[in-house]
Coordinates of C-alpha atoms in Angstrom, one line a residue:
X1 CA -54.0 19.9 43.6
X2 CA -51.9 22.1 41.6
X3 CA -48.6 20.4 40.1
X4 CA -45.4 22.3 42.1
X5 CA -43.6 24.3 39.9
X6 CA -40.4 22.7 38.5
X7 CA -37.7 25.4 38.6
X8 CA -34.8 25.6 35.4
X9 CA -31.8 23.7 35.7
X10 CA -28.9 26.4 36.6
X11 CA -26.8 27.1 34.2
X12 CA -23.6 26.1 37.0
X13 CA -25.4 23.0 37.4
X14 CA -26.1 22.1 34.0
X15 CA -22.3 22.6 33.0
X16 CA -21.1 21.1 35.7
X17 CA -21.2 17.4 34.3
X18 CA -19.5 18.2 31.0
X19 CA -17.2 20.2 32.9
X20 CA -16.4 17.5 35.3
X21 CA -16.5 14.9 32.4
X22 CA -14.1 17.3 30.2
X23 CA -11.8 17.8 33.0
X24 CA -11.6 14.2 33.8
X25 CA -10.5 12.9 30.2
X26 CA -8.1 16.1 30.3
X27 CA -6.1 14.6 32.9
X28 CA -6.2 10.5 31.5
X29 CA -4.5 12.3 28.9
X30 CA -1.8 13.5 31.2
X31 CA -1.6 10.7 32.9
X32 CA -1.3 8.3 30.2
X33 CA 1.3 10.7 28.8
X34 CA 3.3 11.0 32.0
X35 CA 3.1 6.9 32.3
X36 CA 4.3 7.0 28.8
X37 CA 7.1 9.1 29.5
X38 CA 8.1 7.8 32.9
X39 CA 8.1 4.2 31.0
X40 CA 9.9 5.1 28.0
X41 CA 12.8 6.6 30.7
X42 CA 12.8 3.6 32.7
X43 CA 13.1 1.6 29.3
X44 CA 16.3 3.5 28.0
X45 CA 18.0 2.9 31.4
X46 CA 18.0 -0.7 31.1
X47 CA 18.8 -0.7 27.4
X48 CA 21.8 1.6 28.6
X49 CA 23.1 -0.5 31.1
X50 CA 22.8 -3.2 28.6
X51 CA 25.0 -1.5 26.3
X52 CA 27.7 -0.5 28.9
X53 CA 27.2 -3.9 30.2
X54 CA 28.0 -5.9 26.9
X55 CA 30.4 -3.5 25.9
X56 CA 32.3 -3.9 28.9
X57 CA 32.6 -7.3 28.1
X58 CA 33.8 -6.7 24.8
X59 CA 36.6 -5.0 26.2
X60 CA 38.0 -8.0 28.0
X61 CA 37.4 -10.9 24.9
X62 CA 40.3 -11.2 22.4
X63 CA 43.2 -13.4 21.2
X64 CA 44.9 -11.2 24.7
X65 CA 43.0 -11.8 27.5
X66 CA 42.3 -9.0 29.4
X67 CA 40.4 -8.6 32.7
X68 CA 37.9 -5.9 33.9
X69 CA 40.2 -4.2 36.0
X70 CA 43.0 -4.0 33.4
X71 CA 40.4 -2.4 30.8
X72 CA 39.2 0.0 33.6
X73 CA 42.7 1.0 34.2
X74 CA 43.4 1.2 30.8
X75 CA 40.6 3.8 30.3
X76 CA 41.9 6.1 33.3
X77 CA 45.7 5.7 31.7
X78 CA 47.3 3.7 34.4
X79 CA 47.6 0.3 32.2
X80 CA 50.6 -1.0 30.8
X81 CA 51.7 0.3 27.5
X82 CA 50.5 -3.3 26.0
X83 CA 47.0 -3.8 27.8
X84 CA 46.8 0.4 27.1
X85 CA 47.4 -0.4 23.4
X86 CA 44.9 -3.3 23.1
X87 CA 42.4 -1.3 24.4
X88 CA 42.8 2.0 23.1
X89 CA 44.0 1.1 19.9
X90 CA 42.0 -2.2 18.6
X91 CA 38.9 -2.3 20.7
X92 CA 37.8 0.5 22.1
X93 CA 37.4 2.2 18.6
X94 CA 35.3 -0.9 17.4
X95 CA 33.6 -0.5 19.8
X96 CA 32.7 3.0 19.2
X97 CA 32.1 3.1 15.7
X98 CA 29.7 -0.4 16.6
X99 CA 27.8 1.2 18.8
X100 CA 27.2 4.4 17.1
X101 CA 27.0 2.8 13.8
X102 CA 24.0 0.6 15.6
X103 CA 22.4 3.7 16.9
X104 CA 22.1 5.5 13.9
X105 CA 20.9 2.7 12.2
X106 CA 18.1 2.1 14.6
X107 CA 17.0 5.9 14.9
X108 CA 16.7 5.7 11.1
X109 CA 14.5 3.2 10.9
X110 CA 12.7 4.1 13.6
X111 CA 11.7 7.5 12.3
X112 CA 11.1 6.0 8.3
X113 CA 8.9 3.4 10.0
X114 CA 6.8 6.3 11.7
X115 CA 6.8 8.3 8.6
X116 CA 5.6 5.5 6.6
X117 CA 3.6 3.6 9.1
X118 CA 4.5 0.3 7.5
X119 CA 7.0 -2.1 9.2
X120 CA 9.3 -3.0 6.5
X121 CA 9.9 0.9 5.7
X122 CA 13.6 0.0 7.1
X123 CA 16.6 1.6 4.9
X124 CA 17.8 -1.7 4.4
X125 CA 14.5 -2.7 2.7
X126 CA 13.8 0.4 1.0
X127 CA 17.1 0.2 -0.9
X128 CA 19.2 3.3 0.9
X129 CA 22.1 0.8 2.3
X130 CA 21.6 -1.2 -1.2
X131 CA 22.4 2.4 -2.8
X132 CA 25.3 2.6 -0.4
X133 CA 26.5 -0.7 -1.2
X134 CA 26.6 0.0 -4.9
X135 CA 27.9 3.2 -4.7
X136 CA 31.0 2.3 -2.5
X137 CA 32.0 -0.7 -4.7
X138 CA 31.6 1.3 -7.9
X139 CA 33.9 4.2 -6.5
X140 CA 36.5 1.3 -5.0
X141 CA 36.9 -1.1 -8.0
X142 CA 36.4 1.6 -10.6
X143 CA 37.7 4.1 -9.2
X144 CA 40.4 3.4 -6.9
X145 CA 38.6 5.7 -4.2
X146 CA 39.6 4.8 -0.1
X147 CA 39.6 6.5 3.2
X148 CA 37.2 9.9 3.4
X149 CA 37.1 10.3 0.2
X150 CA 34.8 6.9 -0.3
X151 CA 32.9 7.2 2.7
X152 CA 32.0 11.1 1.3
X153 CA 31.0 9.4 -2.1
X154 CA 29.0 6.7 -0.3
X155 CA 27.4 9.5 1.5
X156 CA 26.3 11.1 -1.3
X157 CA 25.4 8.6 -3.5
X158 CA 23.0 7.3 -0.7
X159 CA 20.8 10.9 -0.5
X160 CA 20.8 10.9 -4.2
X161 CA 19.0 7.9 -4.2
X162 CA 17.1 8.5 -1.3
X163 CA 15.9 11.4 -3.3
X164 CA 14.8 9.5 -6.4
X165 CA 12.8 6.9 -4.0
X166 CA 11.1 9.9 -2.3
X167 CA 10.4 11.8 -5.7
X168 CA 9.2 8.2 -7.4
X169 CA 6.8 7.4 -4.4
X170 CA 5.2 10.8 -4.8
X171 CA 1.9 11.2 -5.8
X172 CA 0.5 14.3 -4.3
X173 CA 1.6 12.9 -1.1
X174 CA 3.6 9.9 0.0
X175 CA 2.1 6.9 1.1
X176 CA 3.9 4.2 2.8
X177 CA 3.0 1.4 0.9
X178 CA 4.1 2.9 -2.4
X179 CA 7.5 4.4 -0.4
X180 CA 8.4 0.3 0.2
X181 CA 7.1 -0.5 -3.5
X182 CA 9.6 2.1 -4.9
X183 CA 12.5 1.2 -2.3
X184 CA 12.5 -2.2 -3.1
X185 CA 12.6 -1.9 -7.3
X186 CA 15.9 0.9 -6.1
X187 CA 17.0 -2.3 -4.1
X188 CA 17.1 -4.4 -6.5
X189 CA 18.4 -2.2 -9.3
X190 CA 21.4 -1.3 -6.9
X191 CA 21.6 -5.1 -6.4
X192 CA 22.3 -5.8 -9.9
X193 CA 24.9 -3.1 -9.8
X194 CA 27.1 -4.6 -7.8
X195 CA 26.5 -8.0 -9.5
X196 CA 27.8 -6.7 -12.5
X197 CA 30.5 -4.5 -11.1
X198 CA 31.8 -7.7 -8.8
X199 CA 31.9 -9.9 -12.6
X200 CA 34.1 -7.4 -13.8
X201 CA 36.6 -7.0 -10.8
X202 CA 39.6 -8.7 -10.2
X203 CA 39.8 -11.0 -6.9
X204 CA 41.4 -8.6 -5.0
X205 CA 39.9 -5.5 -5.7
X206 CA 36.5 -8.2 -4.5
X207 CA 38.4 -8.7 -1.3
X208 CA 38.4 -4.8 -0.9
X209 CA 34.9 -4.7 -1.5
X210 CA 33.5 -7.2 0.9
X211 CA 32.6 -4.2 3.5
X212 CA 30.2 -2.9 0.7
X213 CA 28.2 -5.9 0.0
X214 CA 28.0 -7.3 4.0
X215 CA 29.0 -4.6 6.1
X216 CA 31.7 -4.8 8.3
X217 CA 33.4 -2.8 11.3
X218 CA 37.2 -4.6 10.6
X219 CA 38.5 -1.6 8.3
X220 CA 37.0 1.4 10.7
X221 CA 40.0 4.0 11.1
X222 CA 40.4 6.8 12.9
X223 CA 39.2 9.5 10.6
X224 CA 36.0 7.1 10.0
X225 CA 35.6 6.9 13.7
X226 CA 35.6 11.0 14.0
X227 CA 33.2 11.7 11.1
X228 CA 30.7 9.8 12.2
X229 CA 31.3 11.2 16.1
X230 CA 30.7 14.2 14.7
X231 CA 27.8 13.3 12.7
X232 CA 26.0 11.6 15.4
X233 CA 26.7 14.7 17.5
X234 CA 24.6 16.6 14.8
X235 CA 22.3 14.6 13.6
X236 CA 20.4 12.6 17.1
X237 CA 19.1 15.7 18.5
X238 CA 17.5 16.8 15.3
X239 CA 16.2 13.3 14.6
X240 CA 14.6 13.8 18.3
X241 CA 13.4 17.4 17.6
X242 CA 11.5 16.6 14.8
X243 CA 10.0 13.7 16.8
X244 CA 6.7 16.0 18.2
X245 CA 5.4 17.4 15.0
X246 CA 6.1 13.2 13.4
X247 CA 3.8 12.2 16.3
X248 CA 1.0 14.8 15.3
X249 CA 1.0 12.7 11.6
X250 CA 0.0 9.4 13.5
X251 CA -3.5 11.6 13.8
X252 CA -3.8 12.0 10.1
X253 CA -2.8 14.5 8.0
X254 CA -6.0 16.9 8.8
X255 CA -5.7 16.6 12.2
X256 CA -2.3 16.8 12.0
X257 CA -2.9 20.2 9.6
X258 CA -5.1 21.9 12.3
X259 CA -2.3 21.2 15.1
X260 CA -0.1 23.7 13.4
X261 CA 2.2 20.8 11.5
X262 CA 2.9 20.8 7.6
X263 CA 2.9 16.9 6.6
X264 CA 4.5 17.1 3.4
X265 CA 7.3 19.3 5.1
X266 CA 7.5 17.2 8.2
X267 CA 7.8 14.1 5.9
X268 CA 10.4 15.7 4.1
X269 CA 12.4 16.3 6.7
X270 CA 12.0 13.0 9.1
X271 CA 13.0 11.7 5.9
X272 CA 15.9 13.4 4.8
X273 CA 17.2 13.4 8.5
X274 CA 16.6 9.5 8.7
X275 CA 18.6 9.1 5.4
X276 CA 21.4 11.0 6.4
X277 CA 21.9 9.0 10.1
X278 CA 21.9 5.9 7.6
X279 CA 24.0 7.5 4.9
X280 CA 26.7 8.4 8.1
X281 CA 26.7 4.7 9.6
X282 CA 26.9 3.0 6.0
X283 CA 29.7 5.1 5.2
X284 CA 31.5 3.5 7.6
X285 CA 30.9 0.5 7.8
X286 CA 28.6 -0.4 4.9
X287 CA 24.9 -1.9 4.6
X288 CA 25.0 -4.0 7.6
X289 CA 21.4 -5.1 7.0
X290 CA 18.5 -5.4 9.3
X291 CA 19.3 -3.8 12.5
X292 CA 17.0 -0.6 11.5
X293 CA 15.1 -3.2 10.7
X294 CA 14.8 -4.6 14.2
X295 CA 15.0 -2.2 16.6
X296 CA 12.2 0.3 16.1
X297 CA 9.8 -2.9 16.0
X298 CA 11.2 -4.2 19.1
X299 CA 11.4 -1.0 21.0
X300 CA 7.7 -0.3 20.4
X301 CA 7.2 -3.1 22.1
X302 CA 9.0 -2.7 24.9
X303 CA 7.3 0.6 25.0
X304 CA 3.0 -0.1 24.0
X305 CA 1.7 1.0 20.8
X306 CA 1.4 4.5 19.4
X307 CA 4.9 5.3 20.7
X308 CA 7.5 6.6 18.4
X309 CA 10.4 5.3 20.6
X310 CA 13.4 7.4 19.0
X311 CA 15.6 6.7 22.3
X312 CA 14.8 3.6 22.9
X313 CA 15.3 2.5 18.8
X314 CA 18.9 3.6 19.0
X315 CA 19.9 2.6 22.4
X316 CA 18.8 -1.3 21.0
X317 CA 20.7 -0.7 17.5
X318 CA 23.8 0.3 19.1
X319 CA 22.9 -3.3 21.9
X320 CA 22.0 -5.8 18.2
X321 CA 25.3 -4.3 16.5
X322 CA 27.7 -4.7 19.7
X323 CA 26.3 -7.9 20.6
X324 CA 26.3 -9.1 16.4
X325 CA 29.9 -7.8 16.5
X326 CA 31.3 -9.9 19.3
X327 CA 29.4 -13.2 17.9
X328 CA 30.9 -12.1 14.8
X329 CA 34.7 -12.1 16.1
X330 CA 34.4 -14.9 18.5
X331 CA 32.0 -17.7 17.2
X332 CA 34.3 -19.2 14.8
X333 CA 37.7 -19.7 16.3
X334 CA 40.4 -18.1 14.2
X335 CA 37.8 -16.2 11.6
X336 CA 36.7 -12.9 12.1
X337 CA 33.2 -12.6 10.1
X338 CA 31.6 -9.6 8.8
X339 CA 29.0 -8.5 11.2
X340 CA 26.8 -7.9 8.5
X341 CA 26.3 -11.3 8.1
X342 CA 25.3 -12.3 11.8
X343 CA 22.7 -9.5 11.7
X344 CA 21.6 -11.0 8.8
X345 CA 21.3 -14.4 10.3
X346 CA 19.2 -13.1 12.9
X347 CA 17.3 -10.7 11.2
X348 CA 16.4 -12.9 8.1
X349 CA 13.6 -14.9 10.4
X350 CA 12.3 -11.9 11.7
X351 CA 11.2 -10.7 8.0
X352 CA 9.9 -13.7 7.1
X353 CA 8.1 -13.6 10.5
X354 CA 6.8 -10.0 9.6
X355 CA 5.6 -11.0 6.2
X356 CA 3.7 -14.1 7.2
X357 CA 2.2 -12.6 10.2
X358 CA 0.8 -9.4 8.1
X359 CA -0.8 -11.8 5.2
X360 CA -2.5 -14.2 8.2
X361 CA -4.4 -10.5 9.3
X362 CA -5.1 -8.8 6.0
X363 CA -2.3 -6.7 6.1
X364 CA -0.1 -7.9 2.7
X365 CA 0.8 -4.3 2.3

């Protein structure tokens, strides 16, 4: 008996599998993107309520005790011209230039960290806020410079040497392990700057320059405070526009080529953008030191890996700086410390942490 013929596979039904297959990882993708997205949101609402939480509180601690319904009256104007000048005057602008100094910190070292896919790619590792710090007490003791006019410096001096890490990392391309290498010689060169320049000082003109070597939000004034309003103002929403084509470069640089994005020019620019939000807060308040360094780590976290969490990094800068700053004025009774060196204290562990954890799994670099 004759075999029955065996009739070819349709072409519908022989597509229909790959389709089906095709169309199925097409929409994990979405999904996992809008899960990403709707966790990220639900993310930066808690760390927001945090911040207006604690800051709240900040409000109502000082040598004047004042309660939370005095401080909210205060903020619509129906205080008393007292509690209205405690507020308005002393701690609401700390509180300001803590929080914004915090956020900018932690969006810039959440976007270098990307850039250079290396965890200790932090400004305050890779010598930017030691650059700061040695250009502010150079234009104060030698100088004489104050108010704008040293912040402006400080501002400047920070992108120049920004600039001379990213052109002394570069070797057809910039790779993150040589980026650190070259930030940390910048470091310490900086660091032996103000060594030498704090020898030759006077006592007082040392005094003057504490808020370049620590960091500190006890000198911020009111002209400080509006520069670097205005700066945030200007530069969040490009850090978080140039946050699509950063993610593309987490691909690799082909794939990231055949999406439509330039790496070197997107590097460039995440960079220079990152530099400038922590030229802006160490202009104000100096190198107050590892809080870029923890809050990109820690938001990723919160977040799952492969997330670039820009949002969520400044929202928990601005929460570390508010909540250093508060230990900093309040956990030694009668002495105000530099918050600079409370962030330190906490964020001191955390490298040594980082460092030992990344030798234990082959990951030195």
């Amino acid at each position: 008996m004759s075999a029955a013929p065996v009739s070819p596979p349709s072409r519908a039904g022989g597509t229909s599998d790959g389709g089906t297959s095709a169309a199925g990882t097409v929409d994990a993708v979405r999904s996992d993107r809008r899960h990403g997205r709707s966790r990220a949101l639900r993310v930066s609402i808690v760390l927001a309520v945090l911040v207006l939480f604690v800051a709240a509180v900040s409000l109502t601690l000082g040598a004047v005790a004042v309660s939370p319904a005095d401080v909210l009256a205060a903020l619509v104007g129906r205080a008393d011209r007292l509690t209205s000048f405690v507020i308005l005057e002393l701690r609401l602008p700390r509180l300001v230039a803590g929080a914004l100094v915090g956020a900018c910190l932690g969006l810039s070292g959440a976007l270098i960290q990307s850039v250079a896919r290396n965890p200790l790619a932090s400004p305050d590792i890779i010598g930017i806020t030691a650059a700061a710090s040695a250009t502010g007490s150079v234009a104060l003791i030698w100088f004489g410079l104050t108010g704008l006019a040293l912040s402006g410096i400080v501002l400047a001096g920070t992108l120049v040497a920004a600039a001379a890490i990213y052109l002394l990392a570069w070797r057809r391309g910039v790779s993150g392990y040589r980026f650190v290498l070259v930030g940390i010689g910048i470091a310490a060169f900086c660091a032996g700057i103000v060594s030498y320049v704090l020898t030759r000082a006077d006592l007082s003109d040392v005094q003057q320059a504490l808020v370049w070597i620590t960091g500190s939000l006890n000198s911020v004034d009111p002209t400080s405070l509006l520069v670097l309003g205005i700066g945030t103002v200007l530069l969040v929403p490009c850090a978080l526009l140039i946050g699509r084509p950063l993610g593309a470069l987490s691909l690799g640089d082909d794939l990231a080529a055949g999406l439509g994005v330039r790496p070197e020019r997107t590097r460039l620019l995440v960079v220079a953008v990152a530099v400038a939000l922590a030229a802006l807060a160490v202009a104000v308040a100096g190198p107050v030191s590892f809080v870029a360094f923890l809050a990109a780590p820690i938001a990723r976290r919160l977040l799952g890996r492969g997330s670039l969490a820009l949002i969520p990094s400044a929202l928990l800068g601005a929460l570390i700086l508010v909540v250093s700053d508060i230990v900093a004025q309040f956990a030694l009774p009668g002495v105000v410390l530099p918050v600079g060196v409370v962030t330190g204290i906490v964020g001191a562990p955390y490298l040594l942490w980082l460092l030992a954890r990344t030798n234990r799994i082959g990951r030195g670099g």
